JSON list of C-alpha atoms in Angstrom, two decimals:
[
{"chain": "A", "resi": 1, "resn": "MET", "atom": "CA", "xyz": [110.14, 88.75, 92.03]},
{"chain": "A", "resi": 2, "resn": "ASP", "atom": "CA", "xyz": [107.55, 88.83, 89.85]},
{"chain": "A", "resi": 3, "resn": "PHE", "atom": "CA", "xyz": [104.56, 91.92, 91.38]},
{"chain": "A", "resi": 4, "resn": "ASN", "atom": "CA", "xyz": [101.86, 89.03, 90.49]},
{"chain": "A", "resi": 5, "resn": "TYR", "atom": "CA", "xyz": [102.77, 86.49, 93.33]},
{"chain": "A", "resi": 6, "resn": "PHE", "atom": "CA", "xyz": [103.99, 90.00, 95.77]},
{"chain": "A", "resi": 7, "resn": "LYS", "atom": "CA", "xyz": [100.81, 90.22, 95.96]},
{"chain": "A", "resi": 8, "resn": "ASN", "atom": "CA", "xyz": [99.24, 87.18, 95.43]},
{"chain": "A", "resi": 9, "resn": "ASN", "atom": "CA", "xyz": [101.24, 86.97, 98.66]},
{"chain": "A", "resi": 10, "resn": "ILE", "atom": "CA", "xyz": [100.15, 89.12, 100.66]},
{"chain": "A", "resi": 11, "resn": "SER", "atom": "CA", "xyz": [97.12, 87.52, 102.81]},
{"chain": "A", "resi": 12, "resn": "LYS", "atom": "CA", "xyz": [100.25, 85.79, 104.28]},
{"chain": "A", "resi": 13, "resn": "ILE", "atom": "CA", "xyz": [101.66, 89.26, 104.70]},
{"chain": "A", "resi": 14, "resn": "LEU", "atom": "CA", "xyz": [98.99, 90.25, 106.20]},
{"chain": "A", "resi": 15, "resn": "LYS", "atom": "CA", "xyz": [99.03, 87.75, 108.23]},
{"chain": "A", "resi": 16, "resn": "THR", "atom": "CA", "xyz": [102.42, 87.57, 109.76]},
{"chain": "A", "resi": 17, "resn": "PRO", "atom": "CA", "xyz": [103.71, 89.80, 113.25]},
{"chain": "A", "resi": 18, "resn": "VAL", "atom": "CA", "xyz": [106.25, 92.32, 112.62]},
{"chain": "A", "resi": 19, "resn": "GLY", "atom": "CA", "xyz": [109.84, 92.13, 113.92]},
{"chain": "A", "resi": 20, "resn": "GLY", "atom": "CA", "xyz": [109.22, 94.73, 115.93]},
{"chain": "A", "resi": 21, "resn": "LEU", "atom": "CA", "xyz": [112.53, 97.35, 117.38]},
{"chain": "A", "resi": 22, "resn": "ASP", "atom": "CA", "xyz": [114.79, 93.89, 117.64]},
{"chain": "A", "resi": 23, "resn": "ALA", "atom": "CA", "xyz": [114.36, 93.88, 113.97]},
{"chain": "A", "resi": 24, "resn": "GLN", "atom": "CA", "xyz": [114.55, 97.79, 113.50]},
{"chain": "A", "resi": 25, "resn": "PHE", "atom": "CA", "xyz": [117.87, 98.06, 115.35]},
{"chain": "A", "resi": 26, "resn": "LYS", "atom": "CA", "xyz": [120.00, 95.27, 114.15]},
{"chain": "A", "resi": 27, "resn": "LEU", "atom": "CA", "xyz": [120.11, 98.71, 112.01]},
{"chain": "A", "resi": 28, "resn": "ALA", "atom": "CA", "xyz": [120.34, 100.63, 113.72]},
{"chain": "A", "resi": 29, "resn": "PRO", "atom": "CA", "xyz": [124.15, 102.90, 114.39]},
{"chain": "A", "resi": 30, "resn": "LYS", "atom": "CA", "xyz": [125.48, 101.74, 117.66]},
{"chain": "A", "resi": 31, "resn": "ILE", "atom": "CA", "xyz": [125.37, 104.87, 118.66]},
{"chain": "A", "resi": 32, "resn": "ARG", "atom": "CA", "xyz": [122.17, 105.27, 118.93]},
{"chain": "A", "resi": 33, "resn": "LEU", "atom": "CA", "xyz": [119.99, 105.10, 121.93]},
{"chain": "A", "resi": 34, "resn": "LYS", "atom": "CA", "xyz": [117.36, 101.90, 121.86]},
{"chain": "A", "resi": 35, "resn": "TYR", "atom": "CA", "xyz": [114.06, 104.37, 123.54]},
{"chain": "A", "resi": 36, "resn": "ILE", "atom": "CA", "xyz": [111.58, 102.99, 125.41]},
{"chain": "A", "resi": 37, "resn": "LYS", "atom": "CA", "xyz": [107.65, 103.88, 124.64]},
{"chain": "A", "resi": 38, "resn": "GLU", "atom": "CA", "xyz": [108.45, 105.81, 128.08]},
{"chain": "A", "resi": 39, "resn": "LYS", "atom": "CA", "xyz": [110.82, 108.29, 127.42]},
{"chain": "A", "resi": 40, "resn": "ILE", "atom": "CA", "xyz": [109.85, 109.19, 123.56]},
{"chain": "A", "resi": 41, "resn": "GLU", "atom": "CA", "xyz": [107.03, 109.84, 124.99]},
{"chain": "A", "resi": 42, "resn": "ALA", "atom": "CA", "xyz": [108.92, 112.98, 127.03]},
{"chain": "A", "resi": 43, "resn": "LYS", "atom": "CA", "xyz": [109.85, 114.32, 124.87]},
{"chain": "A", "resi": 44, "resn": "ASN", "atom": "CA", "xyz": [106.52, 114.56, 123.22]},
{"chain": "A", "resi": 45, "resn": "PRO", "atom": "CA", "xyz": [107.37, 114.11, 119.36]},
{"chain": "A", "resi": 46, "resn": "LYS", "atom": "CA", "xyz": [105.95, 115.37, 116.81]},
{"chain": "A", "resi": 47, "resn": "LYS", "atom": "CA", "xyz": [103.57, 112.54, 115.22]},
{"chain": "A", "resi": 48, "resn": "ALA", "atom": "CA", "xyz": [104.95, 111.72, 111.39]},
{"chain": "A", "resi": 49, "resn": "SER", "atom": "CA", "xyz": [104.66, 108.50, 108.42]},
{"chain": "A", "resi": 50, "resn": "VAL", "atom": "CA", "xyz": [105.84, 107.66, 105.95]},
{"chain": "A", "resi": 51, "resn": "LEU", "atom": "CA", "xyz": [104.60, 105.03, 103.11]},
{"chain": "A", "resi": 52, "resn": "VAL", "atom": "CA", "xyz": [106.34, 102.09, 102.00]},
{"chain": "A", "resi": 53, "resn": "LEU", "atom": "CA", "xyz": [104.77, 102.27, 97.57]},
{"chain": "A", "resi": 54, "resn": "PHE", "atom": "CA", "xyz": [106.05, 98.84, 96.01]},
{"chain": "A", "resi": 55, "resn": "TYR", "atom": "CA", "xyz": [104.94, 98.65, 91.94]},
{"chain": "A", "resi": 56, "resn": "PRO", "atom": "CA", "xyz": [105.54, 96.46, 88.92]},
{"chain": "A", "resi": 57, "resn": "ASN", "atom": "CA", "xyz": [108.30, 97.44, 86.43]},
{"chain": "A", "resi": 58, "resn": "LYS", "atom": "CA", "xyz": [107.96, 97.62, 82.98]},
{"chain": "A", "resi": 59, "resn": "ASN", "atom": "CA", "xyz": [108.36, 93.78, 83.74]},
{"chain": "A", "resi": 60, "resn": "GLY", "atom": "CA", "xyz": [106.32, 92.79, 85.95]},
{"chain": "A", "resi": 61, "resn": "GLU", "atom": "CA", "xyz": [108.68, 93.05, 88.60]},
{"chain": "A", "resi": 62, "resn": "THR", "atom": "CA", "xyz": [108.13, 93.48, 92.39]},
{"chain": "A", "resi": 63, "resn": "CYS", "atom": "CA", "xyz": [109.57, 97.61, 94.03]},
{"chain": "A", "resi": 64, "resn": "PHE", "atom": "CA", "xyz": [109.96, 100.05, 95.96]},
{"chain": "A", "resi": 65, "resn": "LEU", "atom": "CA", "xyz": [110.39, 103.61, 96.22]},
{"chain": "A", "resi": 66, "resn": "LEU", "atom": "CA", "xyz": [112.65, 105.56, 98.30]},
{"chain": "A", "resi": 67, "resn": "THR", "atom": "CA", "xyz": [113.47, 109.23, 97.05]},
{"chain": "A", "resi": 68, "resn": "LEU", "atom": "CA", "xyz": [117.14, 111.76, 97.64]},
{"chain": "A", "resi": 69, "resn": "ARG", "atom": "CA", "xyz": [115.62, 114.83, 100.34]},
{"chain": "A", "resi": 70, "resn": "ALA", "atom": "CA", "xyz": [116.50, 118.18, 98.22]},
{"chain": "A", "resi": 71, "resn": "SER", "atom": "CA", "xyz": [119.21, 119.97, 100.30]},
{"chain": "A", "resi": 72, "resn": "TYR", "atom": "CA", "xyz": [118.39, 122.36, 102.59]},
{"chain": "A", "resi": 73, "resn": "ASN", "atom": "CA", "xyz": [119.05, 124.08, 105.92]},
{"chain": "A", "resi": 74, "resn": "GLY", "atom": "CA", "xyz": [117.59, 120.64, 107.98]},
{"chain": "A", "resi": 75, "resn": "THR", "atom": "CA", "xyz": [118.35, 117.63, 109.98]},
{"chain": "A", "resi": 76, "resn": "HIS", "atom": "CA", "xyz": [117.34, 115.53, 106.73]},
{"chain": "A", "resi": 77, "resn": "SER", "atom": "CA", "xyz": [118.39, 117.22, 104.43]},
{"chain": "A", "resi": 78, "resn": "ASP", "atom": "CA", "xyz": [119.65, 115.00, 101.02]},
{"chain": "A", "resi": 79, "resn": "GLN", "atom": "CA", "xyz": [119.07, 112.10, 102.73]},
{"chain": "A", "resi": 80, "resn": "ILE", "atom": "CA", "xyz": [117.22, 109.53, 101.03]},
{"chain": "A", "resi": 81, "resn": "SER", "atom": "CA", "xyz": [113.92, 108.92, 102.46]},
{"chain": "A", "resi": 82, "resn": "PHE", "atom": "CA", "xyz": [110.54, 107.55, 102.50]},
{"chain": "A", "resi": 83, "resn": "PRO", "atom": "CA", "xyz": [108.01, 109.71, 100.73]},
{"chain": "A", "resi": 84, "resn": "GLY", "atom": "CA", "xyz": [105.75, 111.12, 103.57]},
{"chain": "A", "resi": 85, "resn": "GLY", "atom": "CA", "xyz": [106.14, 113.69, 106.74]},
{"chain": "A", "resi": 86, "resn": "LYS", "atom": "CA", "xyz": [104.32, 115.90, 109.44]},
{"chain": "A", "resi": 87, "resn": "PHE", "atom": "CA", "xyz": [100.82, 115.22, 110.52]},
{"chain": "A", "resi": 88, "resn": "ASP", "atom": "CA", "xyz": [98.80, 118.25, 109.56]},
{"chain": "A", "resi": 89, "resn": "GLU", "atom": "CA", "xyz": [95.85, 118.94, 112.38]},
{"chain": "A", "resi": 90, "resn": "THR", "atom": "CA", "xyz": [93.62, 118.63, 108.67]},
{"chain": "A", "resi": 91, "resn": "ASP", "atom": "CA", "xyz": [94.95, 114.51, 108.07]},
{"chain": "A", "resi": 92, "resn": "VAL", "atom": "CA", "xyz": [92.13, 112.18, 109.22]},
{"chain": "A", "resi": 93, "resn": "ASN", "atom": "CA", "xyz": [94.82, 110.42, 110.04]},
{"chain": "A", "resi": 94, "resn": "LEU", "atom": "CA", "xyz": [98.74, 108.82, 109.38]},
{"chain": "A", "resi": 95, "resn": "GLN", "atom": "CA", "xyz": [98.18, 106.97, 106.85]},
{"chain": "A", "resi": 96, "resn": "HIS", "atom": "CA", "xyz": [95.65, 110.03, 105.49]},
{"chain": "A", "resi": 97, "resn": "THR", "atom": "CA", "xyz": [99.57, 111.53, 105.74]},
{"chain": "A", "resi": 98, "resn": "ALA", "atom": "CA", "xyz": [102.07, 109.21, 104.31]},
{"chain": "A", "resi": 99, "resn": "LEU", "atom": "CA", "xyz": [99.11, 108.60, 101.25]},
{"chain": "A", "resi": 100, "resn": "ARG", "atom": "CA", "xyz": [99.42, 112.82, 101.17]},
{"chain": "A", "resi": 101, "resn": "GLU", "atom": "CA", "xyz": [102.48, 113.45, 101.35]},
{"chain": "A", "resi": 102, "resn": "THR", "atom": "CA", "xyz": [103.16, 110.87, 98.61]},
{"chain": "A", "resi": 103, "resn": "TYR", "atom": "CA", "xyz": [100.73, 112.22, 95.94]},
{"chain": "A", "resi": 104, "resn": "GLU", "atom": "CA", "xyz": [102.40, 115.72, 97.03]},
{"chain": "A", "resi": 105, "resn": "GLU", "atom": "CA", "xyz": [105.88, 114.92, 96.50]},
{"chain": "A", "resi": 106, "resn": "VAL", "atom": "CA", "xyz": [105.70, 112.73, 93.44]},
{"chain": "A", "resi": 107, "resn": "GLY", "atom": "CA", "xyz": [102.37, 112.85, 92.39]},
{"chain": "A", "resi": 108, "resn": "ILE", "atom": "CA", "xyz": [100.40, 109.28, 93.47]},
{"chain": "A", "resi": 109, "resn": "GLN", "atom": "CA", "xyz": [97.21, 109.58, 93.38]},
{"chain": "A", "resi": 110, "resn": "ILE", "atom": "CA", "xyz": [96.04, 108.36, 96.75]},
{"chain": "A", "resi": 111, "resn": "GLU", "atom": "CA", "xyz": [92.70, 106.66, 95.73]},
{"chain": "A", "resi": 112, "resn": "ASP", "atom": "CA", "xyz": [95.08, 104.47, 93.28]},
{"chain": "A", "resi": 113, "resn": "VAL", "atom": "CA", "xyz": [97.27, 103.57, 96.41]},
{"chain": "A", "resi": 114, "resn": "THR", "atom": "CA", "xyz": [96.05, 99.56, 98.23]},
{"chain": "A", "resi": 115, "resn": "ILE", "atom": "CA", "xyz": [97.37, 100.33, 102.20]},
{"chain": "A", "resi": 116, "resn": "PHE", "atom": "CA", "xyz": [98.12, 96.58, 103.38]},
{"chain": "A", "resi": 117, "resn": "LYS", "atom": "CA", "xyz": [100.43, 96.95, 106.81]},
{"chain": "A", "resi": 118, "resn": "GLN", "atom": "CA", "xyz": [100.73, 98.98, 109.51]},
{"chain": "A", "resi": 119, "resn": "MET", "atom": "CA", "xyz": [104.44, 98.12, 110.67]},
{"chain": "A", "resi": 120, "resn": "THR", "atom": "CA", "xyz": [106.13, 98.99, 113.65]},
{"chain": "A", "resi": 121, "resn": "GLU", "atom": "CA", "xyz": [106.81, 103.13, 114.59]},
{"chain": "A", "resi": 122, "resn": "ALA", "atom": "CA", "xyz": [110.83, 104.56, 114.18]},
{"chain": "A", "resi": 123, "resn": "TYR", "atom": "CA", "xyz": [111.38, 107.26, 116.23]},
{"chain": "A", "resi": 124, "resn": "ILE", "atom": "CA", "xyz": [113.89, 110.14, 115.34]},
{"chain": "A", "resi": 125, "resn": "PRO", "atom": "CA", "xyz": [116.09, 111.47, 118.27]},
{"chain": "A", "resi": 126, "resn": "PRO", "atom": "CA", "xyz": [117.60, 114.86, 115.92]},
{"chain": "A", "resi": 127, "resn": "SER", "atom": "CA", "xyz": [114.77, 115.62, 114.46]},
{"chain": "A", "resi": 128, "resn": "ASN", "atom": "CA", "xyz": [112.26, 114.51, 117.28]},
{"chain": "A", "resi": 129, "resn": "PHE", "atom": "CA", "xyz": [109.75, 112.80, 114.98]},
{"chain": "A", "resi": 130, "resn": "LEU", "atom": "CA", "xyz": [107.88, 109.57, 116.07]},
{"chain": "A", "resi": 131, "resn": "VAL", "atom": "CA", "xyz": [107.42, 107.84, 111.84]},
{"chain": "A", "resi": 132, "resn": "THR", "atom": "CA", "xyz": [104.65, 105.82, 111.13]},
{"chain": "A", "resi": 133, "resn": "PRO", "atom": "CA", "xyz": [104.97, 103.25, 107.72]},
{"chain": "A", "resi": 134, "resn": "TYR", "atom": "CA", "xyz": [102.95, 102.09, 106.38]},
{"chain": "A", "resi": 135, "resn": "LEU", "atom": "CA", "xyz": [103.36, 99.27, 103.63]},
{"chain": "A", "resi": 136, "resn": "GLY", "atom": "CA", "xyz": [100.66, 99.66, 100.79]},
{"chain": "A", "resi": 137, "resn": "PHE", "atom": "CA", "xyz": [101.35, 99.31, 96.57]},
{"chain": "A", "resi": 138, "resn": "LEU", "atom": "CA", "xyz": [100.00, 100.10, 92.89]},
{"chain": "A", "resi": 139, "resn": "ASP", "atom": "CA", "xyz": [98.28, 97.28, 90.13]},
{"chain": "A", "resi": 140, "resn": "PHE", "atom": "CA", "xyz": [100.19, 100.01, 88.09]},
{"chain": "A", "resi": 141, "resn": "SER", "atom": "CA", "xyz": [103.81, 100.65, 86.88]},
{"chain": "A", "resi": 142, "resn": "PRO", "atom": "CA", "xyz": [104.13, 104.46, 87.57]},
{"chain": "A", "resi": 143, "resn": "THR", "atom": "CA", "xyz": [105.27, 108.32, 86.79]},
{"chain": "A", "resi": 144, "resn": "PHE", "atom": "CA", "xyz": [105.71, 109.50, 88.89]},
{"chain": "A", "resi": 145, "resn": "THR", "atom": "CA", "xyz": [106.19, 113.55, 89.01]},
{"chain": "A", "resi": 146, "resn": "LYS", "atom": "CA", "xyz": [108.74, 114.65, 92.21]},
{"chain": "A", "resi": 147, "resn": "ASN", "atom": "CA", "xyz": [108.16, 118.33, 93.43]},
{"chain": "A", "resi": 148, "resn": "TYR", "atom": "CA", "xyz": [110.99, 120.63, 94.64]},
{"chain": "A", "resi": 149, "resn": "GLU", "atom": "CA", "xyz": [111.54, 118.27, 97.87]},
{"chain": "A", "resi": 150, "resn": "VAL", "atom": "CA", "xyz": [112.87, 115.94, 96.08]},
{"chain": "A", "resi": 151, "resn": "LYS", "atom": "CA", "xyz": [115.98, 115.64, 94.03]},
{"chain": "A", "resi": 152, "resn": "GLU", "atom": "CA", "xyz": [115.89, 112.48, 92.73]},
{"chain": "A", "resi": 153, "resn": "ILE", "atom": "CA", "xyz": [113.54, 108.99, 92.08]},
{"chain": "A", "resi": 154, "resn": "ILE", "atom": "CA", "xyz": [114.95, 105.82, 93.11]},
{"chain": "A", "resi": 155, "resn": "ASN", "atom": "CA", "xyz": [113.27, 103.08, 91.69]},
{"chain": "A", "resi": 156, "resn": "VAL", "atom": "CA", "xyz": [114.53, 99.51, 94.40]},
{"chain": "A", "resi": 157, "resn": "PRO", "atom": "CA", "xyz": [113.69, 95.81, 92.73]},
{"chain": "A", "resi": 158, "resn": "LEU", "atom": "CA", "xyz": [112.32, 93.96, 95.97]},
{"chain": "A", "resi": 159, "resn": "LYS", "atom": "CA", "xyz": [115.05, 91.32, 95.81]},
{"chain": "A", "resi": 160, "resn": "GLU", "atom": "CA", "xyz": [117.71, 93.79, 96.70]},
{"chain": "A", "resi": 161, "resn": "LEU", "atom": "CA", "xyz": [116.28, 93.98, 99.80]},
{"chain": "A", "resi": 162, "resn": "LEU", "atom": "CA", "xyz": [115.91, 90.14, 100.48]},
{"chain": "A", "resi": 163, "resn": "ASN", "atom": "CA", "xyz": [119.33, 89.93, 99.04]},
{"chain": "A", "resi": 164, "resn": "ASP", "atom": "CA", "xyz": [121.18, 89.97, 102.31]},
{"chain": "A", "resi": 165, "resn": "ALA", "atom": "CA", "xyz": [124.61, 90.82, 100.46]},
{"chain": "A", "resi": 166, "resn": "SER", "atom": "CA", "xyz": [122.92, 94.89, 100.81]},
{"chain": "A", "resi": 167, "resn": "ILE", "atom": "CA", "xyz": [123.08, 94.99, 104.06]},
{"chain": "A", "resi": 168, "resn": "SER", "atom": "CA", "xyz": [126.72, 96.48, 104.50]},
{"chain": "A", "resi": 169, "resn": "SER", "atom": "CA", "xyz": [128.48, 99.51, 106.57]},
{"chain": "A", "resi": 170, "resn": "THR", "atom": "CA", "xyz": [129.87, 102.64, 105.66]},
{"chain": "A", "resi": 171, "resn": "THR", "atom": "CA", "xyz": [131.51, 105.59, 107.49]},
{"chain": "A", "resi": 172, "resn": "LEU", "atom": "CA", "xyz": [129.71, 108.89, 107.56]},
{"chain": "A", "resi": 173, "resn": "SER", "atom": "CA", "xyz": [128.92, 111.68, 109.61]},
{"chain": "A", "resi": 174, "resn": "THR", "atom": "CA", "xyz": [126.02, 112.69, 110.88]},
{"chain": "A", "resi": 175, "resn": "SER", "atom": "CA", "xyz": [124.48, 115.49, 113.52]},
{"chain": "A", "resi": 176, "resn": "TYR", "atom": "CA", "xyz": [124.85, 113.86, 116.59]},
{"chain": "A", "resi": 177, "resn": "ALA", "atom": "CA", "xyz": [128.34, 112.41, 116.05]},
{"chain": "A", "resi": 178, "resn": "GLU", "atom": "CA", "xyz": [131.91, 112.41, 113.24]},
{"chain": "A", "resi": 179, "resn": "ASN", "atom": "CA", "xyz": [133.23, 110.33, 111.36]},
{"chain": "A", "resi": 180, "resn": "ILE", "atom": "CA", "xyz": [130.98, 106.50, 112.89]},
{"chain": "A", "resi": 181, "resn": "GLU", "atom": "CA", "xyz": [131.28, 103.44, 110.99]},
{"chain": "A", "resi": 182, "resn": "VAL", "atom": "CA", "xyz": [126.66, 102.67, 110.82]},
{"chain": "A", "resi": 183, "resn": "PRO", "atom": "CA", "xyz": [125.53, 99.61, 109.22]},
{"chain": "A", "resi": 184, "resn": "CYS", "atom": "CA", "xyz": [123.23, 100.04, 105.80]},
{"chain": "A", "resi": 185, "resn": "PHE", "atom": "CA", "xyz": [122.00, 99.20, 102.81]},
{"chain": "A", "resi": 186, "resn": "ILE", "atom": "CA", "xyz": [123.47, 99.15, 99.40]},
{"chain": "A", "resi": 187, "resn": "PHE", "atom": "CA", "xyz": [121.34, 99.09, 96.52]},
{"chain": "A", "resi": 188, "resn": "SER", "atom": "CA", "xyz": [123.61, 100.04, 93.41]},
{"chain": "A", "resi": 189, "resn": "ASP", "atom": "CA", "xyz": [124.97, 103.05, 94.36]},
{"chain": "A", "resi": 190, "resn": "ILE", "atom": "CA", "xyz": [122.52, 103.97, 97.01]},
{"chain": "A", "resi": 191, "resn": "ILE", "atom": "CA", "xyz": [123.72, 103.86, 100.56]},
{"chain": "A", "resi": 192, "resn": "VAL", "atom": "CA", "xyz": [121.01, 104.06, 103.00]},
{"chain": "A", "resi": 193, "resn": "TRP", "atom": "CA", "xyz": [121.89, 104.24, 106.34]},
{"chain": "A", "resi": 194, "resn": "GLY", "atom": "CA", "xyz": [119.81, 105.87, 109.58]},
{"chain": "A", "resi": 195, "resn": "ALA", "atom": "CA", "xyz": [115.35, 105.42, 110.45]},
{"chain": "A", "resi": 196, "resn": "THR", "atom": "CA", "xyz": [115.07, 105.32, 107.03]},
{"chain": "A", "resi": 197, "resn": "ALA", "atom": "CA", "xyz": [117.01, 100.95, 106.60]},
{"chain": "A", "resi": 198, "resn": "MET", "atom": "CA", "xyz": [115.99, 100.57, 111.08]},
{"chain": "A", "resi": 199, "resn": "MET", "atom": "CA", "xyz": [112.33, 100.51, 108.60]},
{"chain": "A", "resi": 200, "resn": "LEU", "atom": "CA", "xyz": [113.62, 98.11, 106.09]},
{"chain": "A", "resi": 201, "resn": "ASN", "atom": "CA", "xyz": [115.43, 95.29, 107.86]},
{"chain": "A", "resi": 202, "resn": "GLU", "atom": "CA", "xyz": [111.74, 95.23, 109.67]},
{"chain": "A", "resi": 203, "resn": "ILE", "atom": "CA", "xyz": [110.17, 94.82, 106.61]},
{"chain": "A", "resi": 204, "resn": "LYS", "atom": "CA", "xyz": [113.04, 92.91, 105.06]},
{"chain": "A", "resi": 205, "resn": "GLU", "atom": "CA", "xyz": [112.18, 90.55, 107.84]},
{"chain": "A", "resi": 206, "resn": "LEU", "atom": "CA", "xyz": [108.70, 90.48, 107.51]},
{"chain": "A", "resi": 207, "resn": "LEU", "atom": "CA", "xyz": [109.29, 89.31, 103.83]},
{"chain": "A", "resi": 208, "resn": "LYS", "atom": "CA", "xyz": [111.77, 86.89, 104.29]},
{"chain": "A", "resi": 209, "resn": "ILE", "atom": "CA", "xyz": [108.06, 84.91, 104.57]},
{"chain": "A", "resi": 210, "resn": "LEU", "atom": "CA", "xyz": [107.57, 85.03, 100.85]}
]
């Protein structure tokens, strides 16, 4: 998708309602519970946010950013995710958290990003995080500088997300189950599942209007 076309239709995206949990849970593992708001609040989850960053590649094609997390002793080690992280007391709000974490993880200056929409919160039971995704864009093709938290930068053409053939399933072991089949997105040889896939499916359904 041409980036100028994408940017020129942001006003249309803004007017379109998000799909919410119904859209997210189409890409959720069957074992995953659809937590109601009251149950999530009772767990007093940690607040976090991520940035779904759109930008043109060198050919003017719209892409978005995913990262492969570095290996560490934790729940989300070696997983595909958006840049982002836990809300810090010094952050103005969760939007600032997403922008700050993106700068720290991949070197994108906060002032270069235009945030244009907030998506539905996604609850992550294994780590007890409630994550708010924000959609934003850059007007230029970026050069990313990854920090120690990021093993790999993944540039995904938006047309791959919008292609229904990118939705598949895979068998894997998680922090809460062994050898289970989970729905996923496959972009080239990259498999995206779990909370990131759930958030991506809500974005996919939103952007069908383009």
